Each structure stands twice: as C-alpha cells, then as structure tokens.
Amino acid sequence: MTAGTLATSEVFTDAITLSQAEPQHFDLAFTAVTQPCPWPKAYGGDLVAAAAAAAMRSVTDGKSLHSMHSYFLRPADIGAQVRYEVEVLRDGRGYSTRQVRGYQNGKPLYVCLANFAAGEAGGSFQAEFTGGLPDPEDLPSSADYLAARSGGSMTEESKAYWSGGRSFDMRHVPGPVYLEVDGERVSQQAVWIKPFDPLRPVEGLTDAQRDLAALAYVCDYTILEPVLRVLDLPWARPGLVTASLDHSMWFHRQGLVDDWLLYVQEAVAADAGRGLGSGRFFTRDHVHLATVAQEGMIRAS
C-alpha cells in the first residue's frame, strides 16, 4: 500500500481466502497467500486467521470454533503461498479437535490446535467492560495521528501501512506507540477497532466464521503494545525487533465484526527478551466476545 491508497478491509478477506489442495501430510489441505507488509516477514495474524479458516472448513456439523493454541516456528515469506494441512484428530458429539500446520518452502512454519464446540445450556458470565474511555469518534485515526509525524525507523511505506494497510481502523487509549510512547508508561491500553469498510463474503466460510477469523487476524497487530508501552519501546525505535512466539485465543460468543470493538489489553510479564500480553474483545454494547494471550520476542539493541 502507498500513501493515498484507499483503506480497505479486503487485505484481511484476501488473507483468509483459501484454495483447496491435495494433502501431502494429513487429511485436508488448503493454500493461502500472505499479504503485503513493510517488514522482512509476513504478518503473524495472516497465519492464525488462515489456519482458523482452514480448521473451520474441516468441521461440517455446525460446531463453532471456541479456542486456538498456536506456535510460530519460522518467519513466512511475504506474498507467497502457505499450505495449511488439517489433521482430523477427533469428532465427538459435543466437541471436535483439529491440528493445523502451515508449510512454506517445504518446512513447517506454524502449528496450532483448534477446538470446536456444539454448545449447550449452562450458566453465563463475562468480564466487566472497561468504561470511562473516550468514544472512537473522539480519537484520531492512525492516519490522522501520523499525518504530520516522522522519525525513528519509520519509512513512508510503514507509515502508509500503519495508517491504512491493515484492514482495520485502530484508535488508541492512551495514544499510540508508533514513534514514541504517547501517554504514560503504564501496563494497560485499549484500542478501538473497526473494519475500514464492510467485510466481504469469503468463499467456504459463513459470515459468522469469517468474523471469528477477523478477530484472530486483527488481534496480533497490537497485543504486544502494552509490553512495549511499559518498557518505553515505540515501534519506530531503531534496532527494535519483535516476533510472535506463541498465541492462544478463546472465542466466548459470536458477534458481528462490523462496528467498533474495544480491545482491552494488558502487559502480563516481560523478561529475558520475551513479553506476554493479554487482551479482551468487547462489542460497543459491552458483550465480551473473545480473549487473547500472546508471547513475543522483544529485542531492543
């Protein structure tokens, strides 16, 4: 994406558009192409969301994805095909389990276990919505925030990507951590998130499945930011290198991903070149949709 290009959510839907292939290792196989980004490696959320789509396409009895547990083994090439091989581990009345491995250049680069539930009657509880925050309409978009700013390792390409190349409008509370840590060095932040335009249909997925994949896709962009914030490490700090190591996600309830969602995040720990962040997605009317935990490498020279 270049400056001035119309921001669109099509980057995401392209990332989870799968082509069926002949399996080489397990029961089913699909391929997807990683999307453009201005870094040396593909965005990790591409892999998580595409693997979620592959797993969901292998479950045909109406069960819904309720959890994923992932490891990132190798960096993925940008704009290149990844083969997602799905192993059918179990199909029961109430639950089904899949293993998904992503392969590129003949080597595994990503692996996850995904579990599906039929759902049943039971009690209900959800985390409390974080209130008292500014509305997203009262906050600057990333494009507005970055328009007159420059510095650090930020290039015009990375500026355009942060501004509109990630499929979702993101608005930070407190301010972003692009060029500097805007706001206090605290261990919590929140990000309002909304697709730039209505999400397109994705072949092989229902709209509900596409929306689950959207949460899996967008969560990785900012989940380490609370750790960067508390360590005073903005993204554009020269020499900063980050990478996703492992990722877990739980989908509690289905909900539409077509309006503003509040992504409440917290730094859990940081030491020995690694940081752990957690997050929760809420709809604007306070419904708790999903919870995320992710560990990443954080290397600052």
mmCIF file of C-alpha atoms in Angstrom:
data_model
loop_
_atom_site.group_PDB
_atom_site.id
_atom_site.type_symbol
_atom_site.label_atom_id
_atom_site.label_comp_id
_atom_site.label_asym_id
_atom_site.label_seq_id
_atom_site.Cartn_x
_atom_site.Cartn_y
_atom_site.Cartn_z
ATOM 1 C CA MET A 1 0.000 0.000 0.000
ATOM 2 C CA THR A 2 1.222 3.512 -0.766
ATOM 3 C CA ALA A 3 0.201 6.834 0.711
ATOM 4 C CA GLY A 4 -3.135 7.955 -0.681
ATOM 5 C CA THR A 5 -4.416 4.448 -1.416
ATOM 6 C CA LEU A 6 -7.990 3.932 -0.246
ATOM 7 C CA ALA A 7 -8.026 1.977 3.007
ATOM 8 C CA THR A 8 -9.977 -1.269 2.679
ATOM 9 C CA SER A 9 -10.710 -4.420 4.667
ATOM 10 C CA GLU A 10 -10.027 -6.515 1.566
ATOM 11 C CA VAL A 11 -6.479 -7.181 2.779
ATOM 12 C CA PHE A 12 -7.966 -9.325 5.549
ATOM 13 C CA THR A 13 -10.509 -11.164 3.402
ATOM 14 C CA ASP A 14 -7.805 -11.890 0.825
ATOM 15 C CA ALA A 15 -5.641 -13.366 3.593
ATOM 16 C CA ILE A 16 -8.301 -15.928 4.577
ATOM 17 C CA THR A 17 -9.420 -16.804 1.054
ATOM 18 C CA LEU A 18 -8.300 -20.435 0.729
ATOM 19 C CA SER A 19 -7.861 -22.730 -2.247
ATOM 20 C CA GLN A 20 -8.335 -26.441 -1.678
ATOM 21 C CA ALA A 21 -5.260 -28.565 -2.430
ATOM 22 C CA GLU A 22 -4.214 -32.197 -2.335
ATOM 23 C CA PRO A 23 -2.977 -33.082 1.167
ATOM 24 C CA GLN A 24 0.622 -34.190 1.495
ATOM 25 C CA HIS A 25 0.744 -34.875 5.245
ATOM 26 C CA PHE A 26 -2.722 -35.011 6.844
ATOM 27 C CA ASP A 27 -6.417 -35.253 5.951
ATOM 28 C CA LEU A 28 -7.191 -31.967 4.188
ATOM 29 C CA ALA A 29 -5.111 -29.173 2.699
ATOM 30 C CA PHE A 30 -5.676 -25.561 1.668
ATOM 31 C CA THR A 31 -3.418 -22.792 0.420
ATOM 32 C CA ALA A 32 -3.461 -19.049 1.065
ATOM 33 C CA VAL A 33 -1.169 -16.168 0.116
ATOM 34 C CA THR A 34 0.376 -13.908 2.764
ATOM 35 C CA GLN A 35 -0.482 -10.233 2.366
ATOM 36 C CA PRO A 36 1.859 -7.280 1.775
ATOM 37 C CA CYS A 37 3.520 -5.559 4.725
ATOM 38 C CA PRO A 38 6.643 -3.378 5.019
ATOM 39 C CA TRP A 39 8.644 -5.756 7.215
ATOM 40 C CA PRO A 40 11.045 -8.588 6.282
ATOM 41 C CA LYS A 41 8.449 -11.229 7.215
ATOM 42 C CA ALA A 42 4.708 -11.723 6.811
ATOM 43 C CA TYR A 43 2.261 -10.606 9.476
ATOM 44 C CA GLY A 44 1.607 -13.363 12.043
ATOM 45 C CA GLY A 45 -2.131 -12.711 12.066
ATOM 46 C CA ASP A 46 -2.211 -13.870 8.432
ATOM 47 C CA LEU A 47 -1.176 -17.332 9.607
ATOM 48 C CA VAL A 48 -3.525 -17.506 12.598
ATOM 49 C CA ALA A 49 -6.556 -16.352 10.628
ATOM 50 C CA ALA A 50 -5.854 -18.567 7.612
ATOM 51 C CA ALA A 51 -5.316 -21.582 9.890
ATOM 52 C CA ALA A 52 -8.598 -20.775 11.655
ATOM 53 C CA ALA A 53 -10.338 -20.651 8.272
ATOM 54 C CA ALA A 54 -8.793 -23.998 7.258
ATOM 55 C CA ALA A 55 -9.851 -25.624 10.536
ATOM 56 C CA MET A 56 -13.383 -24.224 10.274
ATOM 57 C CA ARG A 57 -13.745 -25.519 6.731
ATOM 58 C CA SER A 58 -12.953 -29.021 8.015
ATOM 59 C CA VAL A 59 -15.816 -29.045 10.548
ATOM 60 C CA THR A 60 -19.145 -29.515 8.789
ATOM 61 C CA ASP A 61 -21.578 -30.457 11.576
ATOM 62 C CA GLY A 62 -22.322 -26.960 12.861
ATOM 63 C CA LYS A 63 -19.854 -26.800 15.747
ATOM 64 C CA SER A 64 -18.244 -23.410 16.356
ATOM 65 C CA LEU A 65 -14.570 -22.652 16.916
ATOM 66 C CA HIS A 66 -14.052 -21.894 20.612
ATOM 67 C CA SER A 67 -10.257 -21.977 21.072
ATOM 68 C CA MET A 68 -6.913 -21.985 19.245
ATOM 69 C CA HIS A 69 -3.413 -22.549 20.586
ATOM 70 C CA SER A 70 -0.583 -21.687 18.204
ATOM 71 C CA TYR A 71 3.193 -21.667 17.823
ATOM 72 C CA PHE A 72 5.116 -19.649 15.244
ATOM 73 C CA LEU A 73 8.096 -21.756 14.147
ATOM 74 C CA ARG A 74 9.649 -19.793 11.273
ATOM 75 C CA PRO A 75 9.034 -16.455 9.540
ATOM 76 C CA ALA A 76 6.786 -16.588 6.475
ATOM 77 C CA ASP A 77 7.673 -15.013 3.129
ATOM 78 C CA ILE A 78 5.503 -12.101 2.055
ATOM 79 C CA GLY A 79 3.240 -12.513 -0.971
ATOM 80 C CA ALA A 80 3.915 -16.239 -1.089
ATOM 81 C CA GLN A 81 1.732 -19.291 -0.769
ATOM 82 C CA VAL A 82 1.405 -21.147 2.524
ATOM 83 C CA ARG A 83 -0.021 -24.676 2.579
ATOM 84 C CA TYR A 84 -2.279 -25.389 5.558
ATOM 85 C CA GLU A 85 -2.615 -29.110 6.295
ATOM 86 C CA VAL A 86 -5.504 -30.102 8.584
ATOM 87 C CA GLU A 87 -5.439 -33.261 10.689
ATOM 88 C CA VAL A 88 -8.822 -34.500 11.941
ATOM 89 C CA LEU A 89 -7.936 -35.557 15.482
ATOM 90 C CA ARG A 90 -11.421 -36.111 16.890
ATOM 91 C CA ASP A 91 -15.084 -35.635 16.102
ATOM 92 C CA GLY A 92 -17.395 -36.150 19.059
ATOM 93 C CA ARG A 93 -20.985 -35.196 19.766
ATOM 94 C CA GLY A 94 -20.057 -32.115 21.756
ATOM 95 C CA TYR A 95 -16.520 -31.262 20.667
ATOM 96 C CA SER A 96 -14.169 -31.655 17.705
ATOM 97 C CA THR A 97 -10.404 -31.093 17.537
ATOM 98 C CA ARG A 98 -8.133 -30.258 14.616
ATOM 99 C CA GLN A 99 -4.403 -29.786 14.198
ATOM 100 C CA VAL A 100 -3.322 -27.338 11.501
ATOM 101 C CA ARG A 101 0.236 -26.989 10.224
ATOM 102 C CA GLY A 102 1.385 -24.285 7.846
ATOM 103 C CA TYR A 103 4.166 -25.154 5.384
ATOM 104 C CA GLN A 104 6.242 -22.917 3.151
ATOM 105 C CA ASN A 105 9.342 -23.797 1.147
ATOM 106 C CA GLY A 106 8.915 -27.385 2.291
ATOM 107 C CA LYS A 107 9.248 -26.559 6.001
ATOM 108 C CA PRO A 108 6.667 -26.157 8.771
ATOM 109 C CA LEU A 109 6.413 -22.550 9.926
ATOM 110 C CA TYR A 110 3.231 -22.561 12.002
ATOM 111 C CA VAL A 111 1.241 -25.107 14.026
ATOM 112 C CA CYS A 112 -1.963 -24.897 16.032
ATOM 113 C CA LEU A 113 -4.605 -26.951 17.770
ATOM 114 C CA ALA A 114 -8.166 -25.743 17.222
ATOM 115 C CA ASN A 115 -11.188 -26.957 19.184
ATOM 116 C CA PHE A 116 -14.864 -26.728 18.265
ATOM 117 C CA ALA A 117 -17.978 -26.969 20.420
ATOM 118 C CA ALA A 118 -21.603 -27.762 19.674
ATOM 119 C CA GLY A 119 -22.749 -25.606 22.598
ATOM 120 C CA GLU A 120 -25.172 -26.486 25.360
ATOM 121 C CA ALA A 121 -27.283 -24.912 28.047
ATOM 122 C CA GLY A 122 -25.418 -23.567 31.066
ATOM 123 C CA GLY A 123 -24.678 -20.511 33.160
ATOM 124 C CA SER A 124 -23.284 -17.333 31.681
ATOM 125 C CA PHE A 125 -20.678 -14.842 32.891
ATOM 126 C CA GLN A 126 -18.488 -12.298 31.181
ATOM 127 C CA ALA A 127 -15.663 -9.953 32.115
ATOM 128 C CA GLU A 128 -16.644 -6.426 33.030
ATOM 129 C CA PHE A 129 -16.481 -3.855 30.248
ATOM 130 C CA THR A 130 -13.852 -1.165 30.740
ATOM 131 C CA GLY A 131 -15.844 2.041 30.949
ATOM 132 C CA GLY A 132 -14.895 5.693 31.087
ATOM 133 C CA LEU A 133 -12.893 5.663 27.855
ATOM 134 C CA PRO A 134 -13.240 8.173 25.011
ATOM 135 C CA ASP A 135 -15.532 7.170 22.170
ATOM 136 C CA PRO A 136 -13.699 6.164 18.981
ATOM 137 C CA GLU A 137 -15.215 9.118 17.102
ATOM 138 C CA ASP A 138 -13.404 11.431 19.537
ATOM 139 C CA LEU A 139 -9.983 9.869 18.897
ATOM 140 C CA PRO A 140 -7.639 10.334 15.930
ATOM 141 C CA SER A 141 -7.281 7.519 13.436
ATOM 142 C CA SER A 142 -3.789 6.183 12.859
ATOM 143 C CA ALA A 143 -3.735 8.093 9.553
ATOM 144 C CA ASP A 144 -4.658 11.362 11.270
ATOM 145 C CA TYR A 145 -2.160 10.790 14.064
ATOM 146 C CA LEU A 146 0.732 10.036 11.706
ATOM 147 C CA ALA A 147 -0.059 12.605 9.017
ATOM 148 C CA ALA A 148 2.366 15.259 10.273
ATOM 149 C CA ARG A 149 4.768 12.994 12.160
ATOM 150 C CA SER A 150 8.017 11.295 11.215
ATOM 151 C CA GLY A 151 11.142 9.923 12.829
ATOM 152 C CA GLY A 152 12.932 6.849 14.052
ATOM 153 C CA SER A 153 12.890 3.885 11.721
ATOM 154 C CA MET A 154 9.527 4.849 10.204
ATOM 155 C CA THR A 155 9.523 4.891 6.402
ATOM 156 C CA GLU A 156 6.836 6.198 4.066
ATOM 157 C CA GLU A 157 5.883 2.571 3.439
ATOM 158 C CA SER A 158 5.493 1.728 7.119
ATOM 159 C CA LYS A 159 3.636 4.997 7.715
ATOM 160 C CA ALA A 160 1.141 4.114 4.968
ATOM 161 C CA TYR A 161 0.770 0.591 6.355
ATOM 162 C CA TRP A 162 0.088 1.788 9.894
ATOM 163 C CA SER A 163 -2.304 4.414 8.523
ATOM 164 C CA GLY A 164 -4.467 2.248 6.286
ATOM 165 C CA GLY A 165 -2.871 -1.001 5.187
ATOM 166 C CA ARG A 166 -4.067 -3.302 7.960
ATOM 167 C CA SER A 167 -7.782 -3.619 7.041
ATOM 168 C CA PHE A 168 -8.918 -2.112 10.357
ATOM 169 C CA ASP A 169 -9.148 1.424 11.715
ATOM 170 C CA MET A 170 -7.340 1.453 15.092
ATOM 171 C CA ARG A 171 -7.644 4.221 17.680
ATOM 172 C CA HIS A 172 -5.566 4.061 20.867
ATOM 173 C CA VAL A 173 -6.264 4.936 24.503
ATOM 174 C CA PRO A 174 -3.919 6.425 25.626
ATOM 175 C CA GLY A 175 -2.119 7.474 22.443
ATOM 176 C CA PRO A 176 -0.310 5.129 20.031
ATOM 177 C CA VAL A 177 3.224 3.763 20.372
ATOM 178 C CA TYR A 178 4.276 4.262 16.747
ATOM 179 C CA LEU A 179 7.048 6.872 17.072
ATOM 180 C CA GLU A 180 7.062 7.395 20.813
ATOM 181 C CA VAL A 181 5.091 6.116 23.749
ATOM 182 C CA ASP A 182 2.247 8.618 23.686
ATOM 183 C CA GLY A 183 0.842 8.765 27.197
ATOM 184 C CA GLU A 184 2.010 7.219 30.433
ATOM 185 C CA ARG A 185 4.288 4.169 30.608
ATOM 186 C CA VAL A 186 1.533 2.026 32.050
ATOM 187 C CA SER A 187 0.886 -1.690 31.558
ATOM 188 C CA GLN A 188 -2.628 -1.242 30.132
ATOM 189 C CA GLN A 189 -4.061 0.208 26.971
ATOM 190 C CA ALA A 190 -7.207 -0.084 24.875
ATOM 191 C CA VAL A 191 -7.689 0.061 21.119
ATOM 192 C CA TRP A 192 -10.953 0.769 19.332
ATOM 193 C CA ILE A 193 -11.053 -1.390 16.167
ATOM 194 C CA LYS A 194 -13.366 -1.366 13.149
ATOM 195 C CA PRO A 195 -13.033 -2.621 9.545
ATOM 196 C CA PHE A 196 -12.389 0.197 7.091
ATOM 197 C CA ASP A 197 -15.393 -0.964 5.079
ATOM 198 C CA PRO A 198 -17.931 -3.815 5.354
ATOM 199 C CA LEU A 199 -16.287 -7.236 5.357
ATOM 200 C CA ARG A 200 -16.715 -9.092 2.077
ATOM 201 C CA PRO A 201 -18.059 -12.645 1.850
ATOM 202 C CA VAL A 202 -15.333 -15.314 1.911
ATOM 203 C CA GLU A 203 -15.813 -18.478 -0.105
ATOM 204 C CA GLY A 204 -16.151 -21.566 2.083
ATOM 205 C CA LEU A 205 -16.968 -19.625 5.261
ATOM 206 C CA THR A 206 -20.201 -18.374 6.738
ATOM 207 C CA ASP A 207 -20.270 -14.717 7.774
ATOM 208 C CA ALA A 208 -20.068 -15.833 11.429
ATOM 209 C CA GLN A 209 -16.957 -17.900 10.678
ATOM 210 C CA ARG A 210 -15.418 -15.005 8.748
ATOM 211 C CA ASP A 211 -15.988 -12.736 11.757
ATOM 212 C CA LEU A 212 -14.265 -15.207 14.099
ATOM 213 C CA ALA A 213 -11.318 -15.253 11.685
ATOM 214 C CA ALA A 214 -11.349 -11.430 11.709
ATOM 215 C CA LEU A 215 -10.768 -11.392 15.469
ATOM 216 C CA ALA A 216 -7.945 -13.916 15.083
ATOM 217 C CA TYR A 217 -6.438 -11.759 12.345
ATOM 218 C CA VAL A 218 -6.568 -8.323 13.940
ATOM 219 C CA CYS A 219 -5.600 -9.325 17.496
ATOM 220 C CA ASP A 220 -1.912 -9.779 16.663
ATOM 221 C CA TYR A 221 -1.294 -6.213 15.488
ATOM 222 C CA THR A 222 -1.352 -4.610 18.936
ATOM 223 C CA ILE A 223 -1.258 -7.405 21.538
ATOM 224 C CA LEU A 224 2.409 -6.727 22.409
ATOM 225 C CA GLU A 225 1.935 -2.957 22.581
ATOM 226 C CA PRO A 226 1.208 -2.850 26.339
ATOM 227 C CA VAL A 227 4.582 -4.541 26.870
ATOM 228 C CA LEU A 228 6.271 -2.046 24.531
ATOM 229 C CA ARG A 229 4.478 0.790 26.336
ATOM 230 C CA VAL A 230 5.636 -0.181 29.805
ATOM 231 C CA LEU A 231 9.203 -0.748 28.520
ATOM 232 C CA ASP A 232 9.172 2.611 26.670
ATOM 233 C CA LEU A 233 9.842 0.950 23.306
ATOM 234 C CA PRO A 234 7.913 2.538 20.408
ATOM 235 C CA TRP A 235 7.614 0.581 17.152
ATOM 236 C CA ALA A 236 9.881 3.019 15.276
ATOM 237 C CA ARG A 237 12.751 2.779 17.755
ATOM 238 C CA PRO A 238 15.861 1.959 15.680
ATOM 239 C CA GLY A 239 17.054 -1.598 16.303
ATOM 240 C CA LEU A 240 13.772 -2.862 17.782
ATOM 241 C CA VAL A 241 12.884 -6.355 16.528
ATOM 242 C CA THR A 242 9.748 -8.231 17.570
ATOM 243 C CA ALA A 243 8.299 -11.598 16.592
ATOM 244 C CA SER A 244 5.300 -13.646 17.689
ATOM 245 C CA LEU A 245 6.282 -16.836 19.527
ATOM 246 C CA ASP A 246 3.039 -18.408 20.716
ATOM 247 C CA HIS A 247 -0.601 -17.424 20.790
ATOM 248 C CA SER A 248 -3.813 -18.567 22.456
ATOM 249 C CA MET A 249 -7.327 -17.367 21.784
ATOM 250 C CA TRP A 250 -10.733 -18.236 23.208
ATOM 251 C CA PHE A 251 -13.974 -17.328 21.434
ATOM 252 C CA HIS A 252 -16.699 -16.980 24.061
ATOM 253 C CA ARG A 253 -19.588 -15.651 21.989
ATOM 254 C CA GLN A 254 -20.341 -14.887 18.386
ATOM 255 C CA GLY A 255 -20.852 -11.287 17.405
ATOM 256 C CA LEU A 256 -20.729 -9.081 14.348
ATOM 257 C CA VAL A 257 -17.394 -7.502 13.478
ATOM 258 C CA ASP A 258 -18.924 -4.607 11.550
ATOM 259 C CA ASP A 259 -18.905 -1.844 14.173
ATOM 260 C CA TRP A 260 -16.420 -0.560 16.701
ATOM 261 C CA LEU A 261 -14.951 -3.187 19.032
ATOM 262 C CA LEU A 262 -12.999 -2.349 22.158
ATOM 263 C CA TYR A 263 -9.789 -4.358 22.521
ATOM 264 C CA VAL A 264 -8.652 -4.015 26.153
ATOM 265 C CA GLN A 265 -5.031 -5.074 26.640
ATOM 266 C CA GLU A 266 -2.550 -5.603 29.460
ATOM 267 C CA ALA A 267 1.149 -6.385 29.787
ATOM 268 C CA VAL A 268 1.466 -9.537 31.903
ATOM 269 C CA ALA A 269 5.240 -10.041 32.036
ATOM 270 C CA ALA A 270 8.489 -9.074 30.317
ATOM 271 C CA ASP A 271 11.913 -10.600 30.855
ATOM 272 C CA ALA A 272 14.759 -12.381 29.057
ATOM 273 C CA GLY A 273 13.840 -10.896 25.675
ATOM 274 C CA ARG A 274 10.212 -12.021 25.801
ATOM 275 C CA GLY A 275 6.964 -10.300 26.684
ATOM 276 C CA LEU A 276 3.462 -11.612 27.353
ATOM 277 C CA GLY A 277 0.332 -9.613 26.601
ATOM 278 C CA SER A 278 -3.325 -10.401 27.150
ATOM 279 C CA GLY A 279 -6.438 -8.847 25.696
ATOM 280 C CA ARG A 280 -10.233 -8.990 25.590
ATOM 281 C CA PHE A 281 -12.591 -8.004 22.778
ATOM 282 C CA PHE A 282 -15.884 -6.301 23.607
ATOM 283 C CA THR A 283 -18.662 -5.039 21.392
ATOM 284 C CA ARG A 284 -19.697 -1.458 21.830
ATOM 285 C CA ASP A 285 -22.725 -2.627 23.818
ATOM 286 C CA HIS A 286 -20.392 -4.415 26.278
ATOM 287 C CA VAL A 287 -20.591 -8.040 25.069
ATOM 288 C CA HIS A 288 -17.351 -9.929 25.742
ATOM 289 C CA LEU A 289 -16.561 -11.807 22.511
ATOM 290 C CA ALA A 290 -13.052 -13.219 22.887
ATOM 291 C CA THR A 291 -9.880 -13.357 24.998
ATOM 292 C CA VAL A 292 -6.281 -13.444 23.731
ATOM 293 C CA ALA A 293 -2.859 -14.188 25.228
ATOM 294 C CA GLN A 294 0.332 -13.923 23.223
ATOM 295 C CA GLU A 295 4.049 -14.134 23.943
ATOM 296 C CA GLY A 296 6.514 -12.402 21.679
ATOM 297 C CA MET A 297 10.220 -11.874 21.280
ATOM 298 C CA ILE A 298 11.212 -8.291 22.046
ATOM 299 C CA ARG A 299 14.785 -7.456 21.099
ATOM 300 C CA ALA A 300 15.982 -3.882 21.537
ATOM 301 C CA SER A 301 19.575 -3.101 20.603
#
